[in-house]
PDB file of C-alpha atoms and ligand atoms in Angstrom:
ATOM      1  CA  MET A  41     -34.984 -14.952   2.310  1.00 40.00           C
ATOM      2  CA  LYS A  42     -34.780 -14.275  -1.418  1.00 42.00           C
ATOM      3  CA  ARG A  43     -31.522 -12.695  -2.435  1.00 43.00           C
ATOM      4  CA  VAL A  44     -31.480 -10.343  -5.406  1.00 44.00           C
ATOM      5  CA  LEU A  45     -28.186 -10.107  -7.194  1.00 46.00           C
ATOM      6  CA  LEU A  46     -27.353  -7.196  -9.394  1.00 48.00           C
ATOM      7  CA  VAL A  47     -27.066  -8.531 -12.916  1.00 44.00           C
ATOM      8  CA  LYS A  48     -23.432  -8.615 -13.998  1.00 43.00           C
ATOM      9  CA  GLY A  49     -23.011  -6.479 -17.060  1.00 41.00           C
ATOM     10  CA  ASP A  50     -25.489  -3.866 -15.865  1.00 49.00           C
ATOM     11  CA  LEU A  51     -24.326  -0.332 -16.338  1.00 56.00           C
ATOM     12  CA  LEU A  52     -22.828   0.499 -13.011  1.00 83.00           C
ATOM     13  CA  LEU A  53     -20.747   3.342 -11.651  1.00 90.00           C
ATOM     14  CA  ARG A  54     -20.820   2.681  -7.942  1.00 93.00           C
ATOM     15  CA  VAL A  55     -19.424   5.408  -5.695  1.00 96.00           C
ATOM     16  CA  ILE A  56     -18.674   4.302  -2.136  1.00 96.00           C
ATOM     17  CA  VAL A  57     -17.724   7.002   0.379  1.00 96.00           C
ATOM     18  CA  GLU A  58     -16.061   5.568   3.488  1.00 97.00           C
ATOM     19  CA  LYS A  59     -15.504   7.550   6.680  1.00 97.00           C
ATOM     20  CA  SER A  60     -11.719   7.150   6.710  1.00 98.00           C
ATOM     21  CA  ALA A  61      -8.841   6.212   4.441  1.00 98.00           C
ATOM     22  CA  GLU A  62      -8.372   3.034   6.430  1.00 98.00           C
ATOM     23  CA  LEU A  63     -11.979   1.902   5.861  1.00 98.00           C
ATOM     24  CA  ALA A  64     -11.691   2.763   2.158  1.00 98.00           C
ATOM     25  CA  GLU A  65      -8.509   0.688   1.873  1.00 98.00           C
ATOM     26  CA  LEU A  66     -10.077  -2.280   3.695  1.00 98.00           C
ATOM     27  CA  ARG A  67     -13.123  -2.114   1.432  1.00 98.00           C
ATOM     28  CA  ALA A  68     -10.935  -2.127  -1.677  1.00 98.00           C
ATOM     29  CA  ALA A  69      -8.905  -5.065  -0.330  1.00 98.00           C
ATOM     30  CA  SER A  70     -12.073  -7.046   0.415  1.00 97.00           C
ATOM     31  CA  ILE A  71     -13.332  -6.554  -3.167  1.00 97.00           C
ATOM     32  CA  VAL A  72     -10.025  -7.839  -4.589  1.00 98.00           C
ATOM     33  CA  ALA A  73      -9.987 -10.743  -2.109  1.00 98.00           C
ATOM     34  CA  ASP A  74     -13.599 -11.710  -2.972  1.00 97.00           C
ATOM     35  CA  LEU A  75     -12.666 -11.945  -6.618  1.00 98.00           C
ATOM     36  CA  VAL A  76      -9.573 -14.055  -5.844  1.00 98.00           C
ATOM     37  CA  ARG A  77     -11.761 -16.431  -3.790  1.00 98.00           C
ATOM     38  CA  ARG A  78     -14.517 -16.633  -6.420  1.00 97.00           C
ATOM     39  CA  ASN A  79     -12.097 -17.014  -9.313  1.00 98.00           C
ATOM     40  CA  PRO A  80      -8.728 -18.409  -8.167  1.00 98.00           C
ATOM     41  CA  GLN A  81      -7.442 -18.119 -11.757  1.00 98.00           C
ATOM     42  CA  ALA A  82      -8.370 -14.455 -12.135  1.00 98.00           C
ATOM     43  CA  THR A  83      -6.210 -11.900 -13.917  1.00 98.00           C
ATOM     44  CA  LEU A  84      -5.703  -8.726 -11.891  1.00 98.00           C
ATOM     45  CA  GLY A  85      -4.504  -5.358 -13.139  1.00 98.00           C
ATOM     46  CA  LEU A  86      -2.458  -3.656 -10.428  1.00 99.00           C
ATOM     47  CA  ALA A  87      -1.387  -0.116  -9.557  1.00 98.00           C
ATOM     48  CA  THR A  88       1.527   1.279  -7.576  1.00 98.00           C
ATOM     49  CA  GLY A  89       1.922   4.459  -5.511  1.00 96.00           C
ATOM     50  CA  ARG A  90       0.870   5.645  -2.082  1.00 96.00           C
ATOM     51  CA  THR A  91      -2.824   4.765  -2.510  1.00 98.00           C
ATOM     52  CA  PRO A  92      -2.620   0.955  -2.876  1.00 98.00           C
ATOM     53  CA  THR A  93       0.095   0.364  -0.267  1.00 98.00           C
ATOM     54  CA  ASN A  94      -2.252  -0.487   2.621  1.00 98.00           C
ATOM     55  CA  VAL A  95      -4.516  -2.479   0.327  1.00 99.00           C
ATOM     56  CA  TYR A  96      -1.580  -4.734  -0.510  1.00 99.00           C
ATOM     57  CA  ARG A  97      -0.695  -4.950   3.194  1.00 98.00           C
ATOM     58  CA  GLU A  98      -4.235  -6.163   3.909  1.00 98.00           C
ATOM     59  CA  LEU A  99      -4.088  -8.719   1.078  1.00 98.00           C
ATOM     60  CA  VAL A 100      -0.799 -10.013   2.496  1.00 98.00           C
ATOM     61  CA  ARG A 101      -2.458 -10.273   5.926  1.00 98.00           C
ATOM     62  CA  MET A 102      -5.397 -12.203   4.422  1.00 98.00           C
ATOM     63  CA  HIS A 103      -2.949 -14.524   2.685  1.00 98.00           C
ATOM     64  CA  CYS A 104      -1.080 -15.182   5.953  1.00 98.00           C
ATOM     65  CA  ASP A 105      -4.081 -15.352   8.298  1.00 97.00           C
ATOM     66  CA  SER A 106      -6.798 -16.853   6.131  1.00 91.00           C
ATOM     67  CA  ASP A 107      -4.964 -18.637   3.326  1.00 90.00           C
ATOM     68  CA  LEU A 108      -6.047 -16.265   0.570  1.00 98.00           C
ATOM     69  CA  ASP A 109      -4.556 -18.201  -2.342  1.00 98.00           C
ATOM     70  CA  PHE A 110      -2.765 -16.399  -5.166  1.00 98.00           C
ATOM     71  CA  SER A 111      -1.075 -19.472  -6.640  1.00 98.00           C
ATOM     72  CA  GLN A 112      -3.046 -19.371  -9.910  1.00 98.00           C
ATOM     73  CA  ILE A 113      -3.513 -15.597 -10.170  1.00 98.00           C
ATOM     74  CA  THR A 114      -1.973 -13.618 -13.039  1.00 98.00           C
ATOM     75  CA  THR A 115      -1.190  -9.902 -12.661  1.00 99.00           C
ATOM     76  CA  PHE A 116      -0.428  -7.048 -15.035  1.00 99.00           C
ATOM     77  CA  ASN A 117       0.825  -3.754 -13.682  1.00 99.00           C
ATOM     78  CA  LEU A 118      -0.325  -0.518 -15.215  1.00 98.00           C
ATOM     79  CA  ASP A 119       3.005   1.158 -15.782  1.00 98.00           C
ATOM     80  CA  GLU A 120       6.746   1.486 -15.243  1.00 98.00           C
ATOM     81  CA  TYR A 121       9.306   4.289 -15.399  1.00 98.00           C
ATOM     82  CA  VAL A 122      11.520   4.180 -18.475  1.00 98.00           C
ATOM     83  CA  GLY A 123      15.175   3.657 -17.573  1.00 97.00           C
ATOM     84  CA  LEU A 124      14.609   1.867 -14.249  1.00 97.00           C
ATOM     85  CA  GLY A 125      15.367  -1.813 -13.819  1.00 97.00           C
ATOM     86  CA  PRO A 126      13.666  -4.148 -11.315  1.00 97.00           C
ATOM     87  CA  LYS A 127      16.363  -3.598  -8.683  1.00 97.00           C
ATOM     88  CA  HIS A 128      15.913   0.181  -8.623  1.00 96.00           C
ATOM     89  CA  PRO A 129      14.026   1.014  -5.407  1.00 96.00           C
ATOM     90  CA  GLN A 130      11.769   3.474  -7.231  1.00 97.00           C
ATOM     91  CA  SER A 131      10.853   1.083 -10.029  1.00 98.00           C
ATOM     92  CA  PHE A 132       7.312  -0.204  -9.969  1.00 98.00           C
ATOM     93  CA  ARG A 133       8.569  -3.808 -10.251  1.00 98.00           C
ATOM     94  CA  TYR A 134      10.546  -3.262  -7.036  1.00 98.00           C
ATOM     95  CA  PHE A 135       7.479  -1.711  -5.373  1.00 98.00           C
ATOM     96  CA  MET A 136       5.316  -4.702  -6.268  1.00 98.00           C
ATOM     97  CA  GLN A 137       7.870  -7.194  -5.002  1.00 98.00           C
ATOM     98  CA  GLU A 138       8.307  -5.272  -1.759  1.00 98.00           C
ATOM     99  CA  HIS A 139       4.616  -4.601  -1.040  1.00 98.00           C
ATOM    100  CA  LEU A 140       2.915  -7.715  -2.410  1.00 98.00           C
ATOM    101  CA  PHE A 141       4.590 -10.367  -4.529  1.00 98.00           C
ATOM    102  CA  ASP A 142       7.380 -11.323  -2.092  1.00 98.00           C
ATOM    103  CA  HIS A 143       4.820 -11.979   0.670  1.00 98.00           C
ATOM    104  CA  ILE A 144       2.174 -14.077  -1.091  1.00 98.00           C
ATOM    105  CA  ASN A 145       2.193 -17.409  -2.925  1.00 98.00           C
ATOM    106  CA  ILE A 146       1.994 -15.929  -6.420  1.00 98.00           C
ATOM    107  CA  ASP A 147       3.846 -17.576  -9.304  1.00 98.00           C
ATOM    108  CA  ALA A 148       6.572 -15.053 -10.264  1.00 98.00           C
ATOM    109  CA  ALA A 149       6.229 -16.069 -13.924  1.00 98.00           C
ATOM    110  CA  LYS A 150       2.640 -14.835 -13.869  1.00 98.00           C
ATOM    111  CA  THR A 151       3.427 -11.312 -12.621  1.00 98.00           C
ATOM    112  CA  PHE A 152       3.903  -8.836 -15.446  1.00 98.00           C
ATOM    113  CA  VAL A 153       5.178  -5.262 -15.181  1.00 98.00           C
ATOM    114  CA  PRO A 154       6.279  -3.319 -18.286  1.00 98.00           C
ATOM    115  CA  ASP A 155      10.072  -3.502 -18.590  1.00 98.00           C
ATOM    116  CA  GLY A 156      11.547  -0.043 -17.967  1.00 97.00           C
ATOM    117  CA  ARG A 157      14.769  -1.112 -19.677  1.00 97.00           C
ATOM    118  CA  ALA A 158      13.143  -2.249 -22.923  1.00 96.00           C
ATOM    119  CA  LEU A 159      14.695  -0.259 -25.753  1.00 90.00           C
ATOM    120  CA  ASP A 160      12.270  -1.183 -28.488  1.00 96.00           C
ATOM    121  CA  PHE A 161       9.323   0.505 -26.758  1.00 95.00           C
ATOM    122  CA  GLU A 162       6.876  -0.161 -29.517  1.00 96.00           C
ATOM    123  CA  SER A 163       7.363  -3.882 -29.775  1.00 97.00           C
ATOM    124  CA  HIS A 164       7.564  -4.272 -25.972  1.00 98.00           C
ATOM    125  CA  CYS A 165       4.225  -2.470 -25.558  1.00 98.00           C
ATOM    126  CA  ARG A 166       2.656  -4.519 -28.342  1.00 98.00           C
ATOM    127  CA  GLN A 167       3.821  -7.722 -26.629  1.00 98.00           C
ATOM    128  CA  TYR A 168       2.447  -6.485 -23.293  1.00 98.00           C
ATOM    129  CA  GLU A 169      -0.980  -5.972 -24.859  1.00 98.00           C
ATOM    130  CA  GLN A 170      -0.784  -9.411 -26.487  1.00 98.00           C
ATOM    131  CA  ARG A 171       0.082 -11.017 -23.144  1.00 98.00           C
ATOM    132  CA  ILE A 172      -3.048  -9.476 -21.618  1.00 98.00           C
ATOM    133  CA  VAL A 173      -5.122 -10.897 -24.472  1.00 98.00           C
ATOM    134  CA  ASP A 174      -3.425 -14.313 -24.111  1.00 98.00           C
ATOM    135  CA  ALA A 175      -4.276 -14.293 -20.392  1.00 98.00           C
ATOM    136  CA  GLY A 176      -7.942 -13.876 -21.326  1.00 98.00           C
ATOM    137  CA  GLY A 177      -8.103 -10.144 -20.487  1.00 98.00           C
ATOM    138  CA  ILE A 178      -8.118  -8.411 -17.125  1.00 98.00           C
ATOM    139  CA  ASP A 179     -10.908  -9.418 -14.740  1.00 98.00           C
ATOM    140  CA  LEU A 180     -10.392  -6.590 -12.269  1.00 98.00           C
ATOM    141  CA  GLN A 181      -8.251  -3.503 -12.812  1.00 98.00           C
ATOM    142  CA  PHE A 182      -7.231  -1.747  -9.611  1.00 98.00           C
ATOM    143  CA  LEU A 183      -6.530   1.969 -10.129  1.00 98.00           C
ATOM    144  CA  GLY A 184      -5.407   5.078  -8.304  1.00 98.00           C
ATOM    145  CA  ILE A 185      -5.928   8.581  -9.691  1.00 98.00           C
ATOM    146  CA  GLY A 186      -3.443  11.408 -10.120  1.00 95.00           C
ATOM    147  CA  VAL A 187      -4.150  14.929  -8.861  1.00 93.00           C
ATOM    148  CA  ASP A 188      -4.458  15.907 -12.532  1.00 93.00           C
ATOM    149  CA  GLY A 189      -7.061  13.163 -13.086  1.00 96.00           C
ATOM    150  CA  HIS A 190      -4.747  10.648 -14.759  1.00 96.00           C
ATOM    151  CA  ILE A 191      -5.211   6.883 -14.587  1.00 98.00           C
ATOM    152  CA  ALA A 192      -2.058   4.817 -15.040  1.00 98.00           C
ATOM    153  CA  PHE A 193       0.265   7.387 -16.647  1.00 98.00           C
ATOM    154  CA  ASN A 194      -2.331   8.615 -19.118  1.00 98.00           C
ATOM    155  CA  GLU A 195      -1.642  12.276 -18.613  1.00 97.00           C
ATOM    156  CA  PRO A 196      -4.133  15.024 -19.565  1.00 97.00           C
ATOM    157  CA  GLY A 197      -4.544  15.055 -23.334  1.00 97.00           C
ATOM    158  CA  SER A 198      -3.960  11.314 -23.779  1.00 98.00           C
ATOM    159  CA  SER A 199      -6.188   9.636 -26.324  1.00 98.00           C
ATOM    160  CA  LEU A 200      -9.141   7.930 -24.657  1.00 98.00           C
ATOM    161  CA  GLY A 201      -8.614   5.043 -27.090  1.00 98.00           C
ATOM    162  CA  SER A 202      -4.892   4.705 -26.305  1.00 98.00           C
ATOM    163  CA  ARG A 203      -3.099   1.384 -25.865  1.00 98.00           C
ATOM    164  CA  THR A 204       0.063   0.473 -23.921  1.00 98.00           C
ATOM    165  CA  ARG A 205       2.762   2.873 -25.095  1.00 98.00           C
ATOM    166  CA  LEU A 206       5.538   5.319 -24.253  1.00 97.00           C
ATOM    167  CA  LYS A 207       4.301   8.438 -22.461  1.00 97.00           C
ATOM    168  CA  THR A 208       5.944  11.698 -21.380  1.00 97.00           C
ATOM    169  CA  LEU A 209       5.145  12.478 -17.729  1.00 96.00           C
ATOM    170  CA  SER A 210       3.532  15.836 -16.977  1.00 92.00           C
ATOM    171  CA  SER A 211       5.219  18.404 -14.741  1.00 91.00           C
ATOM    172  CA  GLU A 212       2.380  17.839 -12.185  1.00 87.00           C
ATOM    173  CA  THR A 213       3.179  14.121 -12.006  1.00 90.00           C
ATOM    174  CA  ILE A 214       6.906  14.775 -11.791  1.00 93.00           C
ATOM    175  CA  GLY A 215       6.176  17.337  -9.036  1.00 90.00           C
ATOM    176  CA  GLN A 216       4.103  14.765  -7.106  1.00 87.00           C
ATOM    177  CA  ASN A 217       6.523  11.843  -7.436  1.00 92.00           C
ATOM    178  CA  ALA A 218       9.966  13.512  -7.401  1.00 94.00           C
ATOM    179  CA  LYS A 219      10.023  13.360  -3.575  1.00 92.00           C
ATOM    180  CA  TYR A 220      10.393   9.576  -3.733  1.00 93.00           C
ATOM    181  CA  PHE A 221      13.654   9.919  -5.713  1.00 95.00           C
ATOM    182  CA  ASN A 222      15.511  11.725  -2.879  1.00 92.00           C
ATOM    183  CA  GLY A 223      17.193  14.300  -5.098  1.00 91.00           C
ATOM    184  CA  GLU A 224      18.058  11.785  -7.844  1.00 92.00           C
ATOM    185  CA  PRO A 225      16.698  12.938 -11.234  1.00 91.00           C
ATOM    186  CA  MET A 226      13.304  11.408 -11.868  1.00 95.00           C
ATOM    187  CA  PRO A 227      12.520   9.656 -15.171  1.00 97.00           C
ATOM    188  CA  ARG A 228      10.552  11.820 -17.601  1.00 97.00           C
ATOM    189  CA  LEU A 229       9.123   8.915 -19.561  1.00 98.00           C
ATOM    190  CA  ALA A 230       7.011   5.903 -18.656  1.00 98.00           C
ATOM    191  CA  LEU A 231       5.523   2.860 -20.349  1.00 98.00           C
ATOM    192  CA  THR A 232       1.839   2.756 -19.513  1.00 98.00           C
ATOM    193  CA  MET A 233      -1.295   0.849 -20.337  1.00 98.00           C
ATOM    194  CA  GLY A 234      -3.579   3.071 -22.393  1.00 98.00           C
ATOM    195  CA  VAL A 235      -7.036   4.302 -21.468  1.00 98.00           C
ATOM    196  CA  GLY A 236      -8.423   1.942 -24.113  1.00 98.00           C
ATOM    197  CA  THR A 237      -6.547  -0.980 -22.534  1.00 98.00           C
ATOM    198  CA  ILE A 238      -7.979  -0.141 -19.104  1.00 98.00           C
ATOM    199  CA  LEU A 239     -11.524   0.234 -20.446  1.00 98.00           C
ATOM    200  CA  GLU A 240     -11.394  -3.363 -21.691  1.00 98.00           C
ATOM    201  CA  SER A 241     -11.075  -4.753 -18.146  1.00 98.00           C
ATOM    202  CA  GLN A 242     -14.208  -6.475 -16.837  1.00 97.00           C
ATOM    203  CA  ILE A 243     -14.323  -4.419 -13.630  1.00 97.00           C
ATOM    204  CA  CYS A 244     -12.450  -1.235 -12.731  1.00 98.00           C
ATOM    205  CA  LEU A 245     -11.882  -0.528  -9.040  1.00 98.00           C
ATOM    206  CA  LEU A 246     -10.558   2.970  -8.333  1.00 98.00           C
ATOM    207  CA  LEU A 247      -9.440   4.016  -4.866  1.00 98.00           C
ATOM    208  CA  ALA A 248      -8.675   7.600  -3.808  1.00 99.00           C
ATOM    209  CA  THR A 249      -7.906   8.952  -0.361  1.00 98.00           C
ATOM    210  CA  GLY A 250      -6.980  12.411   0.903  1.00 98.00           C
ATOM    211  CA  SER A 251      -8.216  15.935   0.179  1.00 98.00           C
ATOM    212  CA  HIS A 252      -5.593  16.455  -2.547  1.00 97.00           C
ATOM    213  CA  LYS A 253      -7.629  14.010  -4.694  1.00 98.00           C
ATOM    214  CA  ALA A 254     -11.020  15.742  -4.152  1.00 98.00           C
ATOM    215  CA  SER A 255     -10.899  17.880  -7.300  1.00 98.00           C
ATOM    216  CA  ALA A 256      -9.802  14.991  -9.552  1.00 98.00           C
ATOM    217  CA  ILE A 257     -12.524  12.737  -8.113  1.00 98.00           C
ATOM    218  CA  ARG A 258     -15.247  15.298  -8.724  1.00 98.00           C
ATOM    219  CA  SER A 259     -14.087  15.914 -12.297  1.00 98.00           C
ATOM    220  CA  MET A 260     -13.846  12.208 -12.961  1.00 98.00           C
ATOM    221  CA  ILE A 261     -17.349  11.365 -11.717  1.00 97.00           C
ATOM    222  CA  GLU A 262     -19.373  14.543 -12.227  1.00 97.00           C
ATOM    223  CA  GLY A 263     -17.527  16.361 -14.975  1.00 97.00           C
ATOM    224  CA  PRO A 264     -17.692  15.747 -18.711  1.00 98.00           C
ATOM    225  CA  VAL A 265     -15.845  12.851 -20.331  1.00 98.00           C
ATOM    226  CA  THR A 266     -12.680  14.497 -21.544  1.00 98.00           C
ATOM    227  CA  ALA A 267      -9.131  13.578 -22.482  1.00 98.00           C
ATOM    228  CA  GLN A 268      -8.049  16.371 -20.098  1.00 98.00           C
ATOM    229  CA  ILE A 269      -9.133  14.141 -17.176  1.00 98.00           C
ATOM    230  CA  THR A 270      -8.396  10.659 -18.452  1.00 98.00           C
ATOM    231  CA  ALA A 271     -10.109   9.023 -15.448  1.00 98.00           C
ATOM    232  CA  SER A 272     -13.398  10.504 -16.729  1.00 98.00           C
ATOM    233  CA  ALA A 273     -13.323   7.875 -19.499  1.00 98.00           C
ATOM    234  CA  LEU A 274     -14.381   5.408 -16.801  1.00 98.00           C
ATOM    235  CA  GLN A 275     -17.870   6.955 -17.080  1.00 97.00           C
ATOM    236  CA  LEU A 276     -18.088   4.951 -20.314  1.00 96.00           C
ATOM    237  CA  HIS A 277     -17.141   1.655 -18.659  1.00 96.00           C
ATOM    238  CA  ARG A 278     -19.879  -0.790 -17.740  1.00 92.00           C
ATOM    239  CA  GLU A 279     -18.720  -1.752 -14.243  1.00 95.00           C
ATOM    240  CA  VAL A 280     -16.743   0.730 -12.175  1.00 97.00           C
ATOM    241  CA  ILE A 281     -16.461   0.853  -8.399  1.00 97.00           C
ATOM    242  CA  VAL A 282     -14.996   4.048  -6.969  1.00 98.00           C
ATOM    243  CA  ILE A 283     -14.052   3.960  -3.295  1.00 98.00           C
ATOM    244  CA  VAL A 284     -13.112   7.236  -1.621  1.00 98.00           C
ATOM    245  CA  ASP A 285     -12.644   8.444   1.919  1.00 98.00           C
ATOM    246  CA  GLU A 286     -14.582  11.514   3.070  1.00 98.00           C
ATOM    247  CA  LYS A 287     -11.708  13.801   2.139  1.00 98.00           C
ATOM    248  CA  ALA A 288     -11.319  12.576  -1.434  1.00 98.00           C
ATOM    249  CA  GLY A 289     -15.114  12.534  -1.820  1.00 98.00           C
ATOM    250  CA  GLY A 290     -15.487  15.955  -0.194  1.00 98.00           C
ATOM    251  CA  TRP A 291     -16.178  17.876  -3.432  1.00 98.00           C
ATOM    252  CA  LEU A 292     -18.790  15.482  -4.836  1.00 98.00           C
ATOM    253  CA  GLU A 293     -22.034  17.399  -5.371  1.00 97.00           C
ATOM    254  CA  ARG A 294     -24.275  14.310  -5.533  1.00 95.00           C
ATOM    255  CA  ARG A 295     -22.710  12.574  -2.574  1.00 94.00           C
ATOM    256  CA  ASP A 296     -26.032  12.067  -0.767  1.00 94.00           C
ATOM    257  CA  TYR A 297     -27.440  10.321  -3.803  1.00 94.00           C
ATOM    258  CA  TYR A 298     -24.433   7.973  -4.016  1.00 93.00           C
ATOM    259  CA  SER A 299     -25.031   7.015  -0.370  1.00 92.00           C
ATOM    260  CA  GLU A 300     -28.714   6.335  -1.126  1.00 92.00           C
ATOM    261  CA  VAL A 301     -27.764   4.126  -4.095  1.00 90.00           C
ATOM    262  CA  GLU A 302     -25.289   2.292  -1.872  1.00 90.00           C
ATOM    263  CA  GLU A 303     -27.949   1.738   0.808  1.00 92.00           C
ATOM    264  CA  CYS A 304     -30.443   0.361  -1.725  1.00 91.00           C
ATOM    265  CA  THR A 305     -27.761  -1.842  -3.294  1.00 88.00           C
ATOM    266  CA  GLN A 306     -26.938  -3.347   0.075  1.00 89.00           C
ATOM    267  CA  LEU A 307     -30.625  -3.945   0.874  1.00 92.00           C
ATOM    268  CA  LEU A 308     -31.091  -5.633  -2.507  1.00 90.00           C
ATOM    269  CA  GLU A 309     -27.983  -7.750  -2.129  1.00 87.00           C
ATOM    270  CA  SER A 310     -28.917  -8.892   1.364  1.00 92.00           C
ATOM    271  CA  GLY A 311     -32.480  -9.692   0.295  1.00 92.00           C
ATOM    272  CA  GLN A 312     -34.145  -7.065   2.521  1.00 93.00           C
ATOM    273  CA  LEU A 313     -36.779  -6.376  -0.097  1.00 92.00           C
ATOM    274  CA  ARG A 314     -39.512  -5.158   2.240  1.00 92.00           C
ATOM    275  CA  ALA A 315     -37.318  -2.274   3.287  1.00 93.00           C
ATOM    276  CA  LEU A 316     -37.447  -1.224  -0.367  1.00 92.00           C
ATOM    277  CA  GLY A 317     -41.232  -1.518  -0.602  1.00 92.00           C
ATOM    278  CA  ILE A 318     -41.053  -4.761  -2.635  1.00 92.00           C
ATOM    279  CA  GLY A 319     -43.612  -7.423  -1.692  1.00 86.00           C
ATOM    280  CA  ASN A 320     -45.250  -5.400   1.080  1.00 77.00           C
TER     281      ASN A 320
HETATM  282  C1  F6R B 155       0.614   4.009 -10.570  1.00 56.09           C
HETATM  283  C2  F6R B 155      -0.364   4.710 -11.388  1.00 56.09           C
HETATM  284  C3  F6R B 155      -0.748   6.119 -11.105  1.00 56.09           C
HETATM  285  C4  F6R B 155      -1.137   6.351  -9.642  1.00 56.09           C
HETATM  286  C5  F6R B 155      -1.504   7.818  -9.412  1.00 56.09           C
HETATM  287  C6  F6R B 155      -1.784   8.101  -7.947  1.00 56.09           C
HETATM  288  O1  F6R B 155       0.795   2.686 -11.016  1.00 56.09           O
HETATM  289  O2  F6R B 155      -0.825   4.148 -12.304  1.00 56.09           O
HETATM  290  O3  F6R B 155      -1.832   6.476 -11.930  1.00 56.09           O
HETATM  291  O4  F6R B 155      -2.222   5.528  -9.325  1.00 56.09           O
HETATM  292  O5  F6R B 155      -0.461   8.640  -9.837  1.00 56.09           O
HETATM  293  O6  F6R B 155      -0.615   7.904  -7.215  1.00 56.09           O
HETATM  294  P1  F6R B 155      -0.644   7.920  -5.608  1.00 56.09           P
HETATM  295  O7  F6R B 155      -1.419   6.723  -5.210  1.00 56.09           O
HETATM  296  O8  F6R B 155       0.802   7.791  -5.218  1.00 56.09           O
HETATM  297  O9  F6R B 155      -1.275   9.187  -5.210  1.00 56.09           O
END
């Protein structure tokens, strides 16, 4: 049966609504794993936080059970808290080691996270950007979204053309993340890839689960492109896949349409053309 592939480079904002958080996480993991299999030398952009935790667990399982090979993969993390070193349990470097890197066969020298202890922020951020360029750019950028619509730590009001830089965290973000610091004061600054940096990735894969993300997801997909919701800049990207569970997708007004697009995409990809009225 003839198989029709969507042309890479087509304008594409694909919204996939899964029934549960678990299914959404498995779907995201399978997209990352497919890329790693197709391109064993791929460069991945990675996120931290609650959202990707089970995705990394699934990737670790695939590595252990089905030899998913990370030996030639390069990774760049989105962000890091200023002031925290790699041994601090709340640092994003620590998170990545604990949830992914320590359990797969990745080359440690190819895993990059901004250095929270760098004192010359400007030159460190410039070097980080240069390293991404030297690696040939990011093939797939995995993203979460903040309740205020941020991607990475690009808080509301960030320039949509921004590059990796020092950023002051918003009170909403501090309110969301302070619980992880167990009463210890939380950093107020972060080093973060910019919106412009993220938009240069070949594919952006954004995952959101839980009803507390519903408003941000609707604004990002159905609202105007605005620096007040930095995730909305993804509307300008040429290949974005958004995976949500029913709760995070619960405020989407055009949800039925996204499901119809998804159904047609799957029929096209599996070559079931007659079901689409082609060649009848
Ligand atoms: C983390 C990051 C942030 C998070 C966002 C959601 O590296 O870049 O943008 O993705 O704050 O965090 P969780 O997943 O904890 O809700």
